[in-house]
PDB file of C-alpha atoms in Angstrom:
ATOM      1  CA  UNK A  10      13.053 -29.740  -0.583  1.00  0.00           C
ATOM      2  CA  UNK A  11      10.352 -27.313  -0.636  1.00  0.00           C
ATOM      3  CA  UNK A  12      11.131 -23.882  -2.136  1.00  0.00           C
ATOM      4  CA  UNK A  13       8.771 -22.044   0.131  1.00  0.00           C
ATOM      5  CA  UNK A  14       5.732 -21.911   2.443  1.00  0.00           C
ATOM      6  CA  UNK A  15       3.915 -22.700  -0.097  1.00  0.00           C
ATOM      7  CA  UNK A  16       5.841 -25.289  -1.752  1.00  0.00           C
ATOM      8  CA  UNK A  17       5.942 -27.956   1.229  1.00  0.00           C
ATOM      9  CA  UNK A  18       1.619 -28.971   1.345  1.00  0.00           C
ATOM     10  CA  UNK A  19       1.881 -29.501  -2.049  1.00  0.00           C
ATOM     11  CA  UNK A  20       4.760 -31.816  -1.541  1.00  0.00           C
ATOM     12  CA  UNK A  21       2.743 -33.331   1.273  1.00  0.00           C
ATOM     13  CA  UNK A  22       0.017 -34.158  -1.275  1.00  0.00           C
ATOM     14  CA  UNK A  23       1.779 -36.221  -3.442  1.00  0.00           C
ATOM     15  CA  UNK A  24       1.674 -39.809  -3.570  1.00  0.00           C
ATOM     16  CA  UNK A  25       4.259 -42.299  -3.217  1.00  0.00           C
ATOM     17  CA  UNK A  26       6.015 -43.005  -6.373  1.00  0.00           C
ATOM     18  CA  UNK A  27       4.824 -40.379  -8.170  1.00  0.00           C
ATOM     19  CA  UNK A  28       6.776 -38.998 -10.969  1.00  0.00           C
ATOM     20  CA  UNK A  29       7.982 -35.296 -10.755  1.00  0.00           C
ATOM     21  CA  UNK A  30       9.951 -33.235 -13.181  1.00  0.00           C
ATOM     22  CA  UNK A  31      12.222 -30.874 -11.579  1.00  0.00           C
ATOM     23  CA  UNK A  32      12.852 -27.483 -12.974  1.00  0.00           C
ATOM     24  CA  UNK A  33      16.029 -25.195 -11.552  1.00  0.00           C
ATOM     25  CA  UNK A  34      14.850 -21.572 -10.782  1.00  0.00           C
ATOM     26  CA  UNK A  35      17.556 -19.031 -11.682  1.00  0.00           C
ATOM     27  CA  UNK A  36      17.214 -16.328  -9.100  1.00  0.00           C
ATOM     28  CA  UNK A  37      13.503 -15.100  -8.929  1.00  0.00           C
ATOM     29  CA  UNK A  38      13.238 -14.190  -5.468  1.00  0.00           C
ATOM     30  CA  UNK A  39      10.427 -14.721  -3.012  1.00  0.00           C
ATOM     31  CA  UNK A  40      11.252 -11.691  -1.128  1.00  0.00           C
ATOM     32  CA  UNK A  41      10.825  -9.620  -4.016  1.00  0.00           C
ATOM     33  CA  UNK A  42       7.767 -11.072  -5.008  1.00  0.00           C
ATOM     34  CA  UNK A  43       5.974 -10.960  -1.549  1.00  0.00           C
ATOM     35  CA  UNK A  44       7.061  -6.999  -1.891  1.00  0.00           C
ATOM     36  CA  UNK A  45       5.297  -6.751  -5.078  1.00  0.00           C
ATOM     37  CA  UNK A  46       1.949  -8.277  -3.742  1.00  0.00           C
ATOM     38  CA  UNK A  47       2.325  -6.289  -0.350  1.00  0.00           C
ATOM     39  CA  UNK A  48       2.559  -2.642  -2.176  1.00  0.00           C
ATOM     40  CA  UNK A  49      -0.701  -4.205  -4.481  1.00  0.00           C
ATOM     41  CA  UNK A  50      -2.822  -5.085  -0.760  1.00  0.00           C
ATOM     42  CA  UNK A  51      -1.736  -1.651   0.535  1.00  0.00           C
ATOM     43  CA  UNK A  52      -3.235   0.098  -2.793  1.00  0.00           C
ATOM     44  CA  UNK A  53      -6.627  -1.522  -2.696  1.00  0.00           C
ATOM     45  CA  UNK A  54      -6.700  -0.761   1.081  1.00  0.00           C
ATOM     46  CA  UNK A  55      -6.406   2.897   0.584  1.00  0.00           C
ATOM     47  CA  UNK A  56      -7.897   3.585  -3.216  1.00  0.00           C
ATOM     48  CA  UNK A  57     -11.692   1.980  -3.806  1.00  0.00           C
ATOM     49  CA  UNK A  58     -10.770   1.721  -7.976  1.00  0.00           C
ATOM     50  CA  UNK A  59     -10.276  -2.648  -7.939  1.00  0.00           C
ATOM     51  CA  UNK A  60     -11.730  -4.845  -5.786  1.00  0.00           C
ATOM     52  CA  UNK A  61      -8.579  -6.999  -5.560  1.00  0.00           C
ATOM     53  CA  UNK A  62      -5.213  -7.276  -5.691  1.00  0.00           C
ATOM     54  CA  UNK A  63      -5.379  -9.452  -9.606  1.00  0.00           C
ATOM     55  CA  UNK A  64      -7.664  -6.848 -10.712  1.00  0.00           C
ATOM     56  CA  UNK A  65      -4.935  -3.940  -9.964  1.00  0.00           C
ATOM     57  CA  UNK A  66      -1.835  -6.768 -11.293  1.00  0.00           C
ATOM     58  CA  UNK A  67      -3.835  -6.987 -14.613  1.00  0.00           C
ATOM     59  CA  UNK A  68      -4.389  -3.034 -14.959  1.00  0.00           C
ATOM     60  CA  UNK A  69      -0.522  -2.626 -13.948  1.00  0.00           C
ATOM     61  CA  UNK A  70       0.815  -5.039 -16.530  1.00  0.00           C
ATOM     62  CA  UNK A  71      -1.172  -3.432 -19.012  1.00  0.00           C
ATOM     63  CA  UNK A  72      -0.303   0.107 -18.206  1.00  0.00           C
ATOM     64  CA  UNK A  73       3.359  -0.944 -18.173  1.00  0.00           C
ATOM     65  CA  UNK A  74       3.155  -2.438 -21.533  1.00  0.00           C
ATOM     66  CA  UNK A  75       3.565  -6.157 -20.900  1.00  0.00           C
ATOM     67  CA  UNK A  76       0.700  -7.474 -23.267  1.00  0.00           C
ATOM     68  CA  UNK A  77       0.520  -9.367 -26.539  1.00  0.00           C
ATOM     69  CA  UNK A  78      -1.560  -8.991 -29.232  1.00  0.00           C
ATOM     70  CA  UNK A  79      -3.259 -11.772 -30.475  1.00  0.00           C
ATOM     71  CA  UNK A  80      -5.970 -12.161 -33.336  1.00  0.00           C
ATOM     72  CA  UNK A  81      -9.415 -14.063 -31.741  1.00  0.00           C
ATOM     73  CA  UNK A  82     -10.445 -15.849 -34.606  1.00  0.00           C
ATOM     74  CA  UNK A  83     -13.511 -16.327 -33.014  1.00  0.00           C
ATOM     75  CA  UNK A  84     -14.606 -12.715 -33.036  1.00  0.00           C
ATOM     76  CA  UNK A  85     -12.765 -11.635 -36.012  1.00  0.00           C
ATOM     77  CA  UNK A  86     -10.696  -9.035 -34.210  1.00  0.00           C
ATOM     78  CA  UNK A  87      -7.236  -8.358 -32.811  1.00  0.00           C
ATOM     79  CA  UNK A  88      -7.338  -8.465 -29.138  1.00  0.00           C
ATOM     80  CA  UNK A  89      -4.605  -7.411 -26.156  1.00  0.00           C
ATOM     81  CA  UNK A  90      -3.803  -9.966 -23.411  1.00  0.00           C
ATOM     82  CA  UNK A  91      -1.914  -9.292 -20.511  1.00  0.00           C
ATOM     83  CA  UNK A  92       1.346 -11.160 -20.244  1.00  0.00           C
ATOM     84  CA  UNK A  93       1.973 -13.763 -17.417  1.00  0.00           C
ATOM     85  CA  UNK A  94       4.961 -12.333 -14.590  1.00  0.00           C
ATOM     86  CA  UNK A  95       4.388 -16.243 -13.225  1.00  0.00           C
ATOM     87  CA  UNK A  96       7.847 -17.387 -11.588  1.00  0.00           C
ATOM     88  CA  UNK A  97       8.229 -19.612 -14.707  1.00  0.00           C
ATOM     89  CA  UNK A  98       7.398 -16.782 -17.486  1.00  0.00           C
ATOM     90  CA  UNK A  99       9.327 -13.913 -16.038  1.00  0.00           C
ATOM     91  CA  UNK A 100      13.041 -14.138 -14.663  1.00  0.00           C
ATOM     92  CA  UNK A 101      14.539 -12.408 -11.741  1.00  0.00           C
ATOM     93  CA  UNK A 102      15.676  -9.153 -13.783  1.00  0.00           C
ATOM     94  CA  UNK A 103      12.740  -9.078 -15.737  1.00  0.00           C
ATOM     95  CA  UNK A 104      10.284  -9.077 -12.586  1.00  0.00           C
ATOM     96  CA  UNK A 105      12.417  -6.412 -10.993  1.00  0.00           C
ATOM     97  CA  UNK A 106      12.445  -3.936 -13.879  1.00  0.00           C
ATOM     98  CA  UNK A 107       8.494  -4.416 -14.060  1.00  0.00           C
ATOM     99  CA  UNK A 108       8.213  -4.209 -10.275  1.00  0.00           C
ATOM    100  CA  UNK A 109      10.103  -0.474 -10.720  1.00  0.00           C
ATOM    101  CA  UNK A 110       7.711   0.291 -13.888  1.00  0.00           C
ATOM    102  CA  UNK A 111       4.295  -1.213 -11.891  1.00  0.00           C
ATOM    103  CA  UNK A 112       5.129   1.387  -8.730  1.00  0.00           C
ATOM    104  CA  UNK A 113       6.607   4.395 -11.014  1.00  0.00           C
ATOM    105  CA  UNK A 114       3.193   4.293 -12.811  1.00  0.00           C
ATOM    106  CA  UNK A 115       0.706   3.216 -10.072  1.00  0.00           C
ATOM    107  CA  UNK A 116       2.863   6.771  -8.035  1.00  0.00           C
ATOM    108  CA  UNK A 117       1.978   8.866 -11.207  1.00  0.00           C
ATOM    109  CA  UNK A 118      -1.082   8.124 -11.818  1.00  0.00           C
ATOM    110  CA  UNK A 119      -2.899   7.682  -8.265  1.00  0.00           C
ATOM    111  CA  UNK A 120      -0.527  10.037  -6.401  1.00  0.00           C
ATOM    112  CA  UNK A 121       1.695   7.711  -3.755  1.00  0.00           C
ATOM    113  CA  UNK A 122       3.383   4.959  -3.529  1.00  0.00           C
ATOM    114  CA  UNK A 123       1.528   1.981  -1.874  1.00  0.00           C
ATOM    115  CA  UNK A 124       4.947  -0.117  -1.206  1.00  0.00           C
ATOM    116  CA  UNK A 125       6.210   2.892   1.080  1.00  0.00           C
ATOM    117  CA  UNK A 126       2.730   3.073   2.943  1.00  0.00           C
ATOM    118  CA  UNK A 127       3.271   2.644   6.791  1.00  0.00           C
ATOM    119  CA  UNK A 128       7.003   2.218   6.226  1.00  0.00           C
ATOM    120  CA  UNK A 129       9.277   4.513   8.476  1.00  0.00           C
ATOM    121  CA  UNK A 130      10.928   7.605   6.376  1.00  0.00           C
TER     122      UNK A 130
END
């Protein structure tokens, strides 16, 4: 059964007797998610600082704190890399805290809150 919108041309795709593994989500909600990604399209609408939505996830996740640091043994130095908030990396209470974190931040630093843009007060 498709888990989303998304999920069901993908399913659609597939050939017959392919082999799947299934994996059980535990409670990361679409809803949620689609909120997230809404307040992100509402920012780059009304600030010119990203040209997309990824650009603004990536400077979020990085102003929030959620990066590794790795050493690139190909340039001899330690580098930071963003961490992933993928469905699969980054459970339901996880994404939530971040989501608070991500719009506390963006609110501080650029001065209002793109996930209450054009909602009623």
């Amino acid at each position: 059964m498709p888990y989303g919108p998304h999920s069901g041309p993908m399913l659609d795709e597939l050939i017959t007797g392919q082999v799947l593994t299934a994996k059980p989500r535990k409670g990361r909600t679409l809803p949620r998610n689609a909120a997230y990604w809404a307040g992100l399209h509402a920012a780059i609408e009304n600030v010119d600082a990203w040209p997309t939505t990824s650009h603004l996830h990536q400077d979020l996740k990085r102003l929030c704190g959620y990066v590794d640091v790795y050493h690139n043994p190909l340039t001899g130095r330690d580098e930071v890399r963003v961490q992933s908030t993928a469905f699969d990396k980054m459970g339901e209470s996880e994404f939530a805290a971040f989501f608070r974190l991500a719009q506390m931040r963006f609110t501080q630093q650029m001065g209002f809150d793109p996930w209450t843009v054009g909602r009623a007060a």
